[in-house]
Amino acid sequence: MNEEQPNGNPMMKSLLIWGGIIMALLLVVSMMNARSEPAGSAIGYSEFRNRVSEGAVASVQISETRITGKFKNGDAFTTVPVPNDATLQPLLQDSGVKYEGKAQEEPNLLLYILVQSLPFLLILGVAFFALKQVQKGGGGGAMGFGKSKAKLLTERQGRVTFDDVAGIDEAREELEEIVEFLRDPQRFSKLGGQIPKGALLVGSPGTGKTLLARAIAGEAGVPFFTISGSDFVEMFVGVGASRVRDMFEQAKKNAPCIIFIDEIDAVGRHRGHGLGNSNDEREQTLNQLLVEMDGFEANEGIIIIAATNRPDVLDPALLRPGRFDRQVVVPVPDVDGREQILAVHMKKVPLAPDVNPRTIARGTPGFSGADLANLVNEAALLAARRNKRLVAMQEFEDAKDKVMMGAERRSMVMTEDEKRMTAYHEAGHAIVSVKEPASDPIHKATIIPRGRALGMVMRLPERDSYSYHRDKMHANLSVAMGGRVAEELIFGHDKVSSGASSDIQYATGLARNMVTKWGMSDKLGPLQYEDQYEGYLGMGGSQRTFASNETNKLIDSEIKGLVEGAHKRATDILKTNEDKLHLLANALLEYETLTGEEINQLMETGKIDRPDRPSGPAAPTPIKGSAIPKAGKRFSGGDAAAQGA
């Protein structure tokens, strides 16, 4: 919140003031005009003489330009005399009318000046109002395009600290040091250390870059200016540079302080070469930013913190030491980080005793902090829809499936043949996954349509892996082919469906990477045949570095050989375990969803120890009566019924 802005709309306040002034002037002019005009009805001069002759006039006042008087009935009148009429006075005397002379009125100089200057005053008032809007600080006016739009952040409510930031410990430590420097500069300067000029937060969307900046604002105890990169760019040339200058002038007045520029790639892109593909306005803004950050004038005590998810497009001059001394990578959290993030968000939710954040963290590889916050929110909404008092593990599992695989499509009408084919397809994936030693363990298998998939087998890694081994690649290829092979074995060559299209796409992409990037082909050797470029947002492409006809033919044959070899291994596994394939498919048709433990139990014992209960998640129930009661303590004791309604 900007404390410098007064309460209410200042523009409306100025308009009301000037409107009141103009109305007051008009009122004064109208009153003075009314006072200067004589009262009474206007009559012609001839009618006036006739009325005098008739004896109807009581008294008159005669001036050079006007005659006013009263009739005997009390009515006032006024008329304009005829010049050089010598017979008027004898007529008045003969008729017994009281008459007297009246001095000519002096013109009202003040009134004349006021009337003549009223349009000028109106124009002056409008010009003054416009000028005030231009000069208004903060750039909030209608024409305040030259002022900085940076807001001074003073969070009295909703203050964020480093305690609220979890899962990105390394990035947090880097920025905690900057905060410590602002609090106690002598601790570092006595050894010759200088405060960093700037820190660039780099990371994928949703990893917590803006949250880190808010935590710095809450911890530093110094003025904190925040602005978006797009706020510098305007339709007028030179406005961006002007706003940069104004922002740093504000910062110098409040030093030591922190300036946070969100999405700096809006103004910090590579500068062109002046050959037609450049943006002069953005480049001027960037040039001014470069000079202000590290130019001839020293900006002591001003720390720039910027955030972007496109570091590949930033200008090299912006990234050099002295401008952004530190580039802090904010990564996607690992399994321990995900567990910590879940713990932060779960503080706001009444949890059932069976909730295990570690299991949820294991089941969400690749999730960012924003994804995990959304997961906890979806689980809370599901529990509210089911009219529960506590959020149980079932809600988290259903929310995770919804986020990762899409919402359930139970209303989708599938024939029995389609259900049977889907069951055998998913059973093929599951059996090959169980029989491949290098494959990740199965978490869940379902034939309930979700999103664009008719069924799904979800595997769960034991831990986050940072390298991809050859045996696991071959295992994943075999698992991807398992569904297609099961359809071929059970339904025949002519009844193979298009349901394996995503599996084929995945297997082809993996085989291509194995051959062209990772050197997993014995014939082609450990060479890179494709050069790939991509940013944090996944945009990019690939280009072959060896493009001869012989090399391309060999690459294509090796990719095909890997996929066909995986198809053969999956065929051998399923032919050997055909009885288990039928068993697992029938179990999927009966229960629709099986957990990994139930699949292993079925493969070992041939049966599932599941109590008679309806499959799938509980149906939402309408909430009636009062609001949902509060849960009490987080892990309070009690029976299992406390988890649900």
C-alpha positions as semicolon CSV with decimal commas, in nm:
position;residue;x (nm);y (nm);z (nm)
1;M;0,000;0,000;0,000
2;N;0,132;0,345;-0,090
3;E;0,114;0,563;0,215
4;E;0,180;0,879;0,016
5;Q;-0,158;0,862;-0,153
6;P;-0,429;1,044;0,044
7;N;-0,763;0,893;0,119
8;G;-1,012;0,931;-0,163
9;N;-0,954;1,023;-0,524
10;P;-0,734;1,339;-0,547
11;M;-0,848;1,409;-0,903
12;M;-1,213;1,417;-0,797
13;K;-1,120;1,641;-0,504
14;S;-0,950;1,894;-0,736
15;L;-1,242;1,887;-0,978
16;L;-1,487;1,957;-0,697
17;I;-1,276;2,250;-0,569
18;W;-1,249;2,416;-0,910
19;G;-1,614;2,353;-0,985
20;G;-1,707;2,525;-0,659
21;I;-1,490;2,826;-0,739
22;I;-1,644;2,869;-1,085
23;M;-1,998;2,831;-0,952
24;A;-1,928;3,095;-0,685
25;L;-1,799;3,339;-0,950
26;L;-2,105;3,286;-1,166
27;L;-2,332;3,340;-0,866
28;V;-2,161;3,669;-0,774
29;V;-2,188;3,797;-1,131
30;S;-2,556;3,706;-1,153
31;M;-2,634;3,874;-0,819
32;M;-2,455;4,198;-0,915
33;N;-2,627;4,202;-1,252
34;A;-2,962;4,156;-1,083
35;R;-2,880;4,438;-0,838
36;S;-2,779;4,680;-1,113
37;E;-3,094;4,625;-1,322
38;P;-3,393;4,839;-1,214
39;A;-3,707;4,672;-1,097
40;G;-4,047;4,722;-1,267
41;S;-4,218;4,645;-1,595
42;A;-4,091;4,812;-1,914
43;I;-4,344;5,029;-2,104
44;G;-4,315;5,247;-2,415
45;Y;-4,262;5,623;-2,391
46;S;-4,589;5,708;-2,562
47;E;-4,779;5,483;-2,324
48;F;-4,599;5,655;-2,037
49;R;-4,720;5,999;-2,155
50;N;-5,074;5,871;-2,198
51;R;-5,074;5,729;-1,844
52;V;-4,944;6,062;-1,711
53;S;-5,223;6,247;-1,896
54;E;-5,478;6,006;-1,749
55;G;-5,344;6,085;-1,397
56;A;-5,240;5,723;-1,330
57;V;-4,876;5,804;-1,246
58;A;-4,784;5,890;-0,888
59;S;-4,412;5,973;-0,907
60;V;-4,116;5,944;-1,146
61;Q;-3,735;5,968;-1,141
62;I;-3,580;6,111;-1,454
63;S;-3,227;6,042;-1,578
64;E;-3,069;6,088;-1,918
65;T;-3,111;5,722;-2,015
66;R;-3,405;5,595;-1,813
67;I;-3,727;5,703;-1,645
68;T;-3,851;5,495;-1,350
69;G;-4,160;5,551;-1,139
70;K;-4,469;5,413;-0,976
71;F;-4,833;5,409;-1,070
72;K;-5,093;5,515;-0,820
73;N;-5,188;5,149;-0,778
74;G;-4,834;5,080;-0,651
75;D;-4,692;4,905;-0,963
76;A;-4,341;5,004;-1,070
77;F;-4,251;5,082;-1,429
78;T;-3,954;5,185;-1,637
79;T;-3,917;5,342;-1,981
80;V;-3,655;5,498;-2,206
81;P;-3,706;5,878;-2,266
82;V;-3,699;6,051;-2,599
83;P;-3,408;6,297;-2,613
84;N;-3,483;6,672;-2,602
85;D;-3,851;6,632;-2,513
86;A;-3,927;6,981;-2,364
87;T;-4,297;6,909;-2,313
88;L;-4,246;6,635;-2,052
89;Q;-4,196;6,857;-1,747
90;P;-4,503;7,079;-1,815
91;L;-4,706;6,763;-1,863
92;L;-4,591;6,623;-1,531
93;Q;-4,669;6,952;-1,353
94;D;-5,013;6,977;-1,506
95;S;-5,092;6,618;-1,405
96;G;-4,972;6,662;-1,048
97;V;-4,695;6,400;-1,075
98;K;-4,407;6,418;-0,832
99;Y;-4,082;6,413;-1,032
100;E;-3,718;6,444;-0,952
101;G;-3,390;6,411;-1,135
102;K;-3,155;6,113;-1,098
103;A;-2,778;6,128;-1,139
104;Q;-2,629;5,903;-1,404
105;E;-2,497;5,575;-1,262
106;E;-2,119;5,531;-1,267
107;P;-2,017;5,202;-1,429
108;N;-1,920;4,928;-1,178
109;L;-1,552;4,875;-1,253
110;L;-1,527;4,561;-1,039
111;L;-1,822;4,404;-1,206
112;Y;-1,688;4,490;-1,548
113;I;-1,348;4,336;-1,469
114;L;-1,508;4,028;-1,321
115;V;-1,735;3,968;-1,618
116;Q;-1,457;4,022;-1,869
117;S;-1,205;3,801;-1,687
118;L;-1,437;3,508;-1,617
119;P;-1,347;3,312;-1,938
120;F;-0,978;3,377;-1,875
121;L;-1,010;3,251;-1,517
122;L;-1,185;2,940;-1,644
123;I;-0,906;2,863;-1,894
124;L;-0,641;2,933;-1,628
125;G;-0,812;2,695;-1,385
126;V;-0,819;2,412;-1,640
127;A;-0,453;2,469;-1,729
128;F;-0,351;2,474;-1,363
129;F;-0,539;2,149;-1,300
130;A;-0,369;1,979;-1,596
131;L;-0,025;2,103;-1,488
132;K;-0,082;1,969;-1,138
133;Q;-0,167;1,631;-1,278
134;V;0,154;1,630;-1,482
135;Q;0,368;1,721;-1,181
136;K;0,200;1,482;-0,943
137;G;0,443;1,238;-0,778
138;G;0,423;0,866;-0,837
139;G;0,294;0,898;-1,192
140;G;-0,062;0,839;-1,085
141;G;-0,211;1,134;-1,267
142;A;-0,379;1,130;-1,602
143;M;-0,074;1,278;-1,768
144;G;0,195;1,180;-1,519
145;F;0,378;0,966;-1,774
146;G;0,725;1,086;-1,683
147;K;0,715;0,978;-1,321
148;S;0,810;0,642;-1,177
149;K;0,534;0,399;-1,091
150;A;0,736;0,231;-0,817
151;K;0,533;0,174;-0,502
152;L;0,680;0,205;-0,156
153;L;0,587;-0,118;0,018
154;T;0,502;-0,093;0,385
155;E;0,330;-0,414;0,486
156;R;0,157;-0,382;0,816
157;Q;-0,078;-0,671;0,742
158;G;0,008;-0,993;0,565
159;R;0,379;-0,946;0,634
160;V;0,593;-1,221;0,487
161;T;0,920;-1,331;0,648
162;F;1,187;-1,588;0,566
163;D;1,004;-1,833;0,794
164;D;0,728;-1,844;0,533
165;V;0,978;-1,942;0,261
166;A;1,050;-2,315;0,254
167;G;1,204;-2,563;0,015
168;I;1,457;-2,322;-0,144
169;D;1,712;-2,299;0,135
170;E;2,013;-2,205;-0,080
171;A;1,836;-1,913;-0,248
172;R;1,703;-1,796;0,087
173;E;2,052;-1,800;0,243
174;E;2,190;-1,589;-0,043
175;L;1,931;-1,320;0,019
176;E;1,947;-1,345;0,398
177;E;2,307;-1,227;0,369
178;I;2,190;-0,909;0,189
179;V;1,940;-0,843;0,467
180;E;2,212;-0,897;0,728
181;F;2,436;-0,649;0,545
182;L;2,161;-0,386;0,558
183;R;2,109;-0,449;0,928
184;D;2,477;-0,460;1,029
185;P;2,706;-0,324;0,753
186;Q;3,011;-0,289;0,980
187;R;3,022;-0,666;1,027
188;F;3,113;-0,708;0,658
189;S;3,280;-0,377;0,576
190;K;3,550;-0,416;0,844
191;L;3,697;-0,695;0,634
192;G;3,679;-0,490;0,315
193;G;3,354;-0,639;0,185
194;Q;3,110;-0,426;-0,009
195;I;2,738;-0,463;-0,023
196;P;2,617;-0,635;-0,344
197;K;2,476;-0,394;-0,600
198;G;2,205;-0,630;-0,717
199;A;2,067;-0,983;-0,709
200;L;1,889;-1,152;-0,999
201;L;1,635;-1,421;-0,909
202;V;1,612;-1,678;-1,185
203;G;1,372;-1,969;-1,189
204;S;1,072;-2,134;-1,346
205;P;0,724;-1,986;-1,292
206;G;0,579;-2,057;-0,950
207;T;0,905;-2,138;-0,772
208;G;0,878;-1,847;-0,527
209;K;1,078;-1,555;-0,671
210;T;0,822;-1,289;-0,582
211;L;0,765;-1,456;-0,244
212;L;1,137;-1,425;-0,171
213;A;1,123;-1,055;-0,258
214;R;0,827;-1,006;-0,023
215;A;1,021;-1,188;0,249
216;I;1,314;-0,951;0,198
217;A;1,073;-0,658;0,229
218;G;0,939;-0,802;0,553
219;E;1,282;-0,875;0,702
220;A;1,503;-0,588;0,589
221;G;1,342;-0,305;0,782
222;V;1,439;-0,054;0,508
223;P;1,223;0,116;0,242
224;F;1,124;-0,131;-0,029
225;F;1,020;-0,010;-0,374
226;T;0,846;-0,255;-0,607
227;I;0,778;-0,212;-0,979
228;S;0,708;-0,434;-1,277
229;G;0,930;-0,433;-1,583
230;S;0,638;-0,349;-1,809
231;D;0,565;-0,029;-1,608
232;F;0,863;0,143;-1,770
233;V;0,741;0,102;-2,126
234;E;0,494;0,361;-2,258
235;M;0,365;0,480;-2,590
236;F;0,580;0,796;-2,569
237;V;0,948;0,779;-2,661
238;G;1,181;0,847;-2,369
239;V;0,923;0,786;-2,098
240;G;1,086;0,461;-1,981
241;A;1,424;0,629;-1,928
242;S;1,255;0,917;-1,746
243;R;1,080;0,674;-1,515
244;V;1,407;0,494;-1,440
245;R;1,570;0,827;-1,346
246;D;1,277;0,924;-1,127
247;M;1,277;0,585;-0,956
248;F;1,643;0,612;-0,863
249;E;1,593;0,971;-0,743
250;Q;1,322;0,846;-0,507
251;A;1,550;0,564;-0,396
252;K;1,841;0,804;-0,323
253;K;1,614;1,008;-0,096
254;N;1,525;0,691;0,099
255;A;1,869;0,519;0,097
256;P;1,952;0,262;0,218
257;C;1,668;0,091;0,038
258;I;1,578;-0,199;-0,192
259;I;1,426;-0,177;-0,540
260;F;1,249;-0,490;-0,667
261;I;1,187;-0,512;-1,044
262;D;0,959;-0,801;-1,133
263;E;0,978;-0,956;-1,482
264;I;1,285;-0,755;-1,579
265;D;1,300;-0,931;-1,917
266;A;1,031;-0,683;-2,034
267;V;1,298;-0,410;-2,053
268;G;1,625;-0,602;-2,023
269;R;1,623;-0,798;-2,350
270;H;1,919;-0,820;-2,585
271;R;1,977;-0,495;-2,766
272;G;1,957;-0,512;-3,142
273;H;2,214;-0,400;-3,395
274;G;2,010;-0,120;-3,544
275;L;1,926;-0,320;-3,855
276;G;1,550;-0,324;-3,827
277;N;1,474;-0,564;-3,548
278;S;1,542;-0,335;-3,255
279;N;1,320;-0,144;-3,016
280;D;1,458;0,204;-2,955
281;E;1,229;0,286;-2,665
282;R;1,312;-0,034;-2,474
283;E;1,682;0,007;-2,548
284;Q;1,679;0,363;-2,416
285;T;1,515;0,238;-2,097
286;L;1,773;-0,039;-2,065
287;N;2,062;0,203;-2,127
288;Q;1,935;0,434;-1,855
289;L;1,895;0,139;-1,617
290;L;2,254;0,028;-1,688
291;V;2,388;0,377;-1,619
292;E;2,190;0,417;-1,298
293;M;2,299;0,077;-1,166
294;D;2,667;0,125;-1,232
295;G;2,767;0,455;-1,388
296;F;2,972;0,756;-1,293
297;E;2,735;0,849;-1,011
298;A;2,758;0,612;-0,720
299;N;2,429;0,485;-0,582
300;E;2,536;0,390;-0,234
301;G;2,289;0,197;-0,028
302;I;2,055;0,110;-0,319
303;I;2,019;-0,263;-0,382
304;I;1,842;-0,383;-0,696
305;I;1,662;-0,718;-0,683
306;A;1,511;-0,841;-1,008
307;A;1,319;-1,153;-1,101
308;T;1,280;-1,328;-1,434
309;N;1,200;-1,667;-1,579
310;R;1,370;-1,586;-1,909
311;P;1,741;-1,536;-1,825
312;D;1,840;-1,644;-2,175
313;V;1,702;-1,324;-2,332
314;L;1,867;-1,074;-2,094
315;D;2,136;-0,839;-2,220
316;P;2,491;-0,943;-2,117
317;A;2,566;-0,590;-1,993
318;L;2,289;-0,629;-1,738
319;L;2,430;-0,954;-1,600
320;R;2,790;-0,848;-1,538
321;P;2,928;-0,808;-1,184
322;G;2,879;-0,457;-1,056
323;R;2,520;-0,455;-1,171
324;F;2,379;-0,788;-1,078
325;D;2,655;-0,929;-0,859
326;R;2,456;-1,238;-0,770
327;Q;2,241;-1,458;-0,983
328;V;2,031;-1,662;-0,745
329;V;1,875;-1,967;-0,910
330;V;1,541;-2,051;-0,749
331;P;1,498;-2,418;-0,843
332;V;1,200;-2,646;-0,849
333;P;1,209;-2,802;-0,499
334;D;1,328;-3,156;-0,436
335;V;1,136;-3,408;-0,228
336;D;1,257;-3,258;0,103
337;G;1,175;-2,907;-0,018
338;R;0,829;-3,017;-0,129
339;E;0,767;-3,166;0,214
340;Q;0,866;-2,837;0,381
341;I;0,646;-2,635;0,144
342;L;0,352;-2,865;0,211
343;A;0,407;-2,824;0,584
344;V;0,389;-2,443;0,546
345;H;0,062;-2,456;0,351
346;M;-0,089;-2,730;0,567
347;K;-0,068;-2,505;0,874
348;K;-0,376;-2,325;0,744
349;V;-0,577;-2,645;0,697
350;P;-0,731;-2,877;0,965
351;L;-0,559;-3,209;0,899
352;A;-0,670;-3,563;0,977
353;P;-0,422;-3,788;1,162
354;D;-0,359;-4,005;0,854
355;V;-0,210;-3,724;0,642
356;N;0,153;-3,794;0,552
357;P;0,328;-3,498;0,384
358;R;0,624;-3,719;0,287
359;T;0,404;-3,946;0,075
360;I;0,243;-3,649;-0,095
361;A;0,586;-3,494;-0,159
362;R;0,708;-3,819;-0,316
363;G;0,406;-3,828;-0,541
364;T;0,453;-3,478;-0,676
365;P;0,787;-3,471;-0,862
366;G;0,844;-3,153;-1,058
367;F;0,583;-2,954;-0,864
368;S;0,668;-2,593;-0,788
369;G;0,569;-2,407;-0,474
370;A;0,264;-2,261;-0,649
371;D;0,158;-2,610;-0,763
372;L;0,181;-2,743;-0,407
373;A;-0,019;-2,449;-0,270
374;N;-0,284;-2,524;-0,531
375;L;-0,278;-2,893;-0,433
376;V;-0,347;-2,816;-0,066
377;N;-0,623;-2,575;-0,166
378;E;-0,788;-2,834;-0,393
379;A;-0,779;-3,090;-0,110
380;A;-0,945;-2,844;0,130
381;L;-1,214;-2,767;-0,130
382;L;-1,278;-3,139;-0,185
383;A;-1,315;-3,197;0,191
384;A;-1,561;-2,907;0,213
385;R;-1,764;-3,048;-0,079
386;R;-1,778;-3,384;0,098
387;N;-1,895;-3,212;0,417
388;K;-1,596;-3,327;0,622
389;R;-1,453;-3,158;0,925
390;L;-1,093;-3,256;0,857
391;V;-0,888;-3,287;0,539
392;A;-0,781;-3,651;0,516
393;M;-0,523;-3,829;0,302
394;Q;-0,796;-3,940;0,061
395;E;-0,866;-3,577;-0,028
396;F;-0,497;-3,510;-0,092
397;E;-0,473;-3,816;-0,315
398;D;-0,782;-3,718;-0,511
399;A;-0,660;-3,360;-0,541
400;K;-0,320;-3,482;-0,663
401;D;-0,484;-3,703;-0,925
402;K;-0,703;-3,412;-1,034
403;V;-0,407;-3,174;-1,068
404;M;-0,174;-3,423;-1,240
405;M;-0,416;-3,621;-1,457
406;G;-0,725;-3,401;-1,484
407;A;-1,071;-3,425;-1,336
408;E;-1,256;-3,756;-1,343
409;R;-1,499;-3,802;-1,630
410;R;-1,739;-4,048;-1,470
411;S;-2,021;-3,923;-1,690
412;M;-1,833;-4,038;-2,000
413;V;-2,025;-4,323;-2,166
414;M;-1,796;-4,615;-2,256
415;T;-1,909;-4,946;-2,398
416;E;-1,814;-5,268;-2,225
417;D;-1,568;-5,351;-2,506
418;E;-1,395;-5,014;-2,463
419;K;-1,374;-5,061;-2,086
420;R;-1,231;-5,410;-2,138
421;M;-0,971;-5,286;-2,386
422;T;-0,872;-5,001;-2,152
423;A;-0,840;-5,246;-1,861
424;Y;-0,608;-5,477;-2,060
425;H;-0,409;-5,178;-2,188
426;E;-0,342;-5,045;-1,838
427;A;-0,281;-5,397;-1,705
428;G;-0,013;-5,440;-1,974
429;H;0,164;-5,124;-1,857
430;A;0,143;-5,235;-1,493
431;I;0,278;-5,590;-1,544
432;V;0,573;-5,476;-1,755
433;S;0,649;-5,211;-1,492
434;V;0,644;-5,473;-1,214
435;K;0,865;-5,714;-1,408
436;E;1,123;-5,454;-1,516
437;P;1,372;-5,421;-1,228
438;A;1,483;-5,067;-1,319
439;S;1,129;-4,927;-1,341
440;D;0,983;-4,700;-1,072
441;P;0,730;-4,869;-0,840
442;I;0,362;-4,835;-0,931
443;H;0,159;-4,591;-0,724
444;K;-0,183;-4,632;-0,880
445;A;-0,360;-4,783;-1,182
446;T;-0,705;-4,669;-1,292
447;I;-0,943;-4,710;-1,585
448;I;-1,153;-4,406;-1,487
449;P;-1,123;-4,149;-1,769
450;R;-0,930;-3,842;-1,660
451;G;-0,864;-3,540;-1,879
452;R;-0,790;-3,670;-2,228
453;A;-0,681;-4,019;-2,109
454;L;-0,916;-4,318;-2,083
455;G;-0,699;-4,475;-1,812
456;M;-0,362;-4,432;-1,646
457;V;-0,083;-4,612;-1,462
458;M;0,105;-4,376;-1,233
459;R;0,453;-4,467;-1,118
460;L;0,617;-4,302;-0,822
461;P;0,994;-4,259;-0,790
462;E;1,148;-4,348;-0,456
463;R;1,352;-4,028;-0,459
464;D;1,439;-3,736;-0,684
465;S;1,689;-3,844;-0,944
466;Y;1,935;-3,608;-1,110
467;S;2,067;-3,850;-1,371
468;Y;1,900;-4,089;-1,611
469;H;2,057;-4,434;-1,648
470;R;2,054;-4,660;-1,951
471;D;1,876;-4,948;-1,778
472;K;1,594;-4,717;-1,663
473;M;1,561;-4,577;-2,016
474;H;1,515;-4,925;-2,160
475;A;1,272;-5,010;-1,878
476;N;1,063;-4,698;-1,951
477;L;1,058;-4,786;-2,321
478;S;0,929;-5,136;-2,240
479;V;0,663;-4,999;-2,002
480;A;0,548;-4,753;-2,270
481;M;0,505;-5,041;-2,517
482;G;0,327;-5,265;-2,263
483;G;-0,022;-5,128;-2,331
484;R;0,005;-5,169;-2,710
485;V;0,146;-5,523;-2,673
486;A;-0,139;-5,625;-2,439
487;E;-0,395;-5,511;-2,698
488;E;-0,213;-5,715;-2,967
489;L;-0,201;-6,030;-2,754
490;I;-0,560;-6,024;-2,628
491;F;-0,760;-5,868;-2,912
492;G;-0,549;-5,947;-3,219
493;H;-0,365;-5,742;-3,477
494;D;-0,678;-5,597;-3,638
495;K;-0,831;-5,472;-3,309
496;V;-0,538;-5,263;-3,193
497;S;-0,671;-4,917;-3,099
498;S;-0,533;-4,564;-3,116
499;G;-0,514;-4,546;-2,735
500;A;-0,137;-4,597;-2,740
501;S;-0,064;-4,277;-2,935
502;S;0,076;-4,091;-2,632
503;D;0,284;-4,399;-2,537
504;I;0,431;-4,415;-2,888
505;Q;0,505;-4,043;-2,880
506;Y;0,684;-4,078;-2,545
507;A;0,884;-4,384;-2,657
508;T;0,989;-4,218;-2,984
509;G;1,103;-3,901;-2,807
510;L;1,298;-4,098;-2,546
511;A;1,466;-4,313;-2,812
512;R;1,561;-4,005;-3,014
513;N;1,720;-3,843;-2,709
514;M;1,909;-4,163;-2,631
515;V;2,058;-4,171;-2,980
516;T;2,113;-3,803;-3,062
517;K;2,193;-3,645;-2,723
518;W;2,300;-3,901;-2,467
519;G;2,524;-4,127;-2,677
520;M;2,334;-4,449;-2,593
521;S;2,383;-4,600;-2,938
522;D;2,679;-4,831;-2,995
523;K;2,681;-4,772;-3,371
524;L;2,675;-4,392;-3,352
525;G;2,897;-4,358;-3,048
526;P;2,908;-4,090;-2,776
527;L;2,842;-3,791;-3,003
528;Q;2,578;-3,520;-2,993
529;Y;2,377;-3,525;-3,313
530;E;2,114;-3,270;-3,211
531;D;2,164;-2,932;-3,053
532;Q;1,869;-2,823;-2,841
533;Y;1,802;-2,480;-2,694
534;E;1,524;-2,404;-2,451
535;G;1,439;-2,157;-2,178
536;Y;1,273;-2,187;-1,843
537;L;0,932;-2,166;-2,006
538;G;0,998;-2,469;-2,225
539;M;1,022;-2,272;-2,547
540;G;1,290;-2,378;-2,785
541;G;1,376;-2,623;-3,056
542;S;1,643;-2,858;-3,185
543;Q;1,875;-2,871;-3,481
544;R;2,083;-3,160;-3,614
545;T;2,455;-3,093;-3,612
546;F;2,539;-3,391;-3,841
547;A;2,314;-3,376;-4,140
548;S;2,455;-3,617;-4,397
549;N;2,219;-3,869;-4,555
550;E;2,409;-4,167;-4,416
551;T;2,409;-4,025;-4,063
552;N;2,037;-3,944;-4,076
553;K;1,954;-4,293;-4,201
554;L;2,161;-4,450;-3,925
555;I;1,999;-4,228;-3,659
556;D;1,651;-4,322;-3,781
557;S;1,735;-4,692;-3,786
558;E;1,880;-4,680;-3,434
559;I;1,571;-4,499;-3,299
560;K;1,348;-4,758;-3,466
561;G;1,565;-5,041;-3,332
562;L;1,536;-4,916;-2,972
563;V;1,156;-4,889;-2,988
564;E;1,120;-5,227;-3,159
565;G;1,351;-5,386;-2,902
566;A;1,135;-5,244;-2,623
567;H;0,828;-5,381;-2,801
568;K;0,989;-5,728;-2,815
569;R;1,082;-5,722;-2,443
570;A;0,729;-5,615;-2,348
571;T;0,590;-5,898;-2,567
572;D;0,811;-6,158;-2,397
573;I;0,712;-6,036;-2,047
574;L;0,338;-6,036;-2,120
575;K;0,343;-6,376;-2,297
576;T;0,517;-6,522;-1,993
577;N;0,266;-6,361;-1,752
578;E;-0,053;-6,385;-1,959
579;D;-0,250;-6,538;-1,670
580;K;-0,160;-6,241;-1,448
581;L;-0,256;-6,006;-1,730
582;H;-0,610;-6,151;-1,731
583;L;-0,621;-6,143;-1,352
584;L;-0,516;-5,779;-1,326
585;A;-0,748;-5,665;-1,608
586;N;-1,047;-5,832;-1,441
587;A;-0,955;-5,669;-1,109
588;L;-0,942;-5,327;-1,282
589;L;-1,282;-5,390;-1,439
590;E;-1,421;-5,477;-1,095
591;Y;-1,257;-5,210;-0,878
592;E;-1,170;-4,945;-1,144
593;T;-0,876;-4,817;-0,935
594;L;-0,598;-5,023;-0,772
595;T;-0,311;-4,904;-0,557
596;G;0,047;-5,021;-0,600
597;E;0,027;-5,243;-0,291
598;E;-0,289;-5,408;-0,424
599;I;-0,126;-5,474;-0,762
600;N;0,179;-5,636;-0,597
601;Q;-0,051;-5,840;-0,373
602;L;-0,251;-5,956;-0,673
603;M;0,064;-6,055;-0,863
604;E;0,194;-6,256;-0,566
605;T;-0,120;-6,413;-0,418
606;G;-0,376;-6,386;-0,698
607;K;-0,631;-6,199;-0,485
608;I;-0,690;-5,860;-0,330
609;D;-0,772;-5,817;0,036
610;R;-1,011;-5,525;0,002
611;P;-1,322;-5,481;0,223
612;D;-1,655;-5,439;0,057
613;R;-1,689;-5,069;0,002
614;P;-1,772;-4,848;-0,295
615;S;-1,478;-4,772;-0,519
616;G;-1,354;-4,428;-0,602
617;P;-1,374;-4,108;-0,402
618;A;-1,668;-4,020;-0,189
619;A;-1,946;-3,834;-0,364
620;P;-1,990;-3,469;-0,275
621;T;-2,276;-3,404;-0,034
622;P;-2,461;-3,076;-0,008
623;I;-2,378;-2,873;0,301
624;K;-2,681;-2,792;0,509
625;G;-2,732;-2,594;0,825
626;S;-2,450;-2,399;0,982
627;A;-2,095;-2,362;0,860
628;I;-1,837;-2,639;0,898
629;P;-1,724;-2,659;1,262
630;K;-1,364;-2,590;1,350
631;A;-1,132;-2,882;1,386
632;G;-0,953;-2,802;1,709
633;K;-0,591;-2,906;1,751
634;R;-0,399;-3,029;1,450
635;F;-0,309;-3,383;1,547
636;S;-0,553;-3,430;1,830
637;G;-0,634;-3,778;1,938
638;G;-0,962;-3,945;1,858
639;D;-1,113;-4,229;1,664
640;A;-1,105;-4,273;1,291
641;A;-1,449;-4,130;1,247
642;A;-1,306;-3,785;1,305
643;Q;-1,168;-3,789;0,953
644;G;-1,498;-3,776;0,780
645;A;-1,855;-3,689;0,823
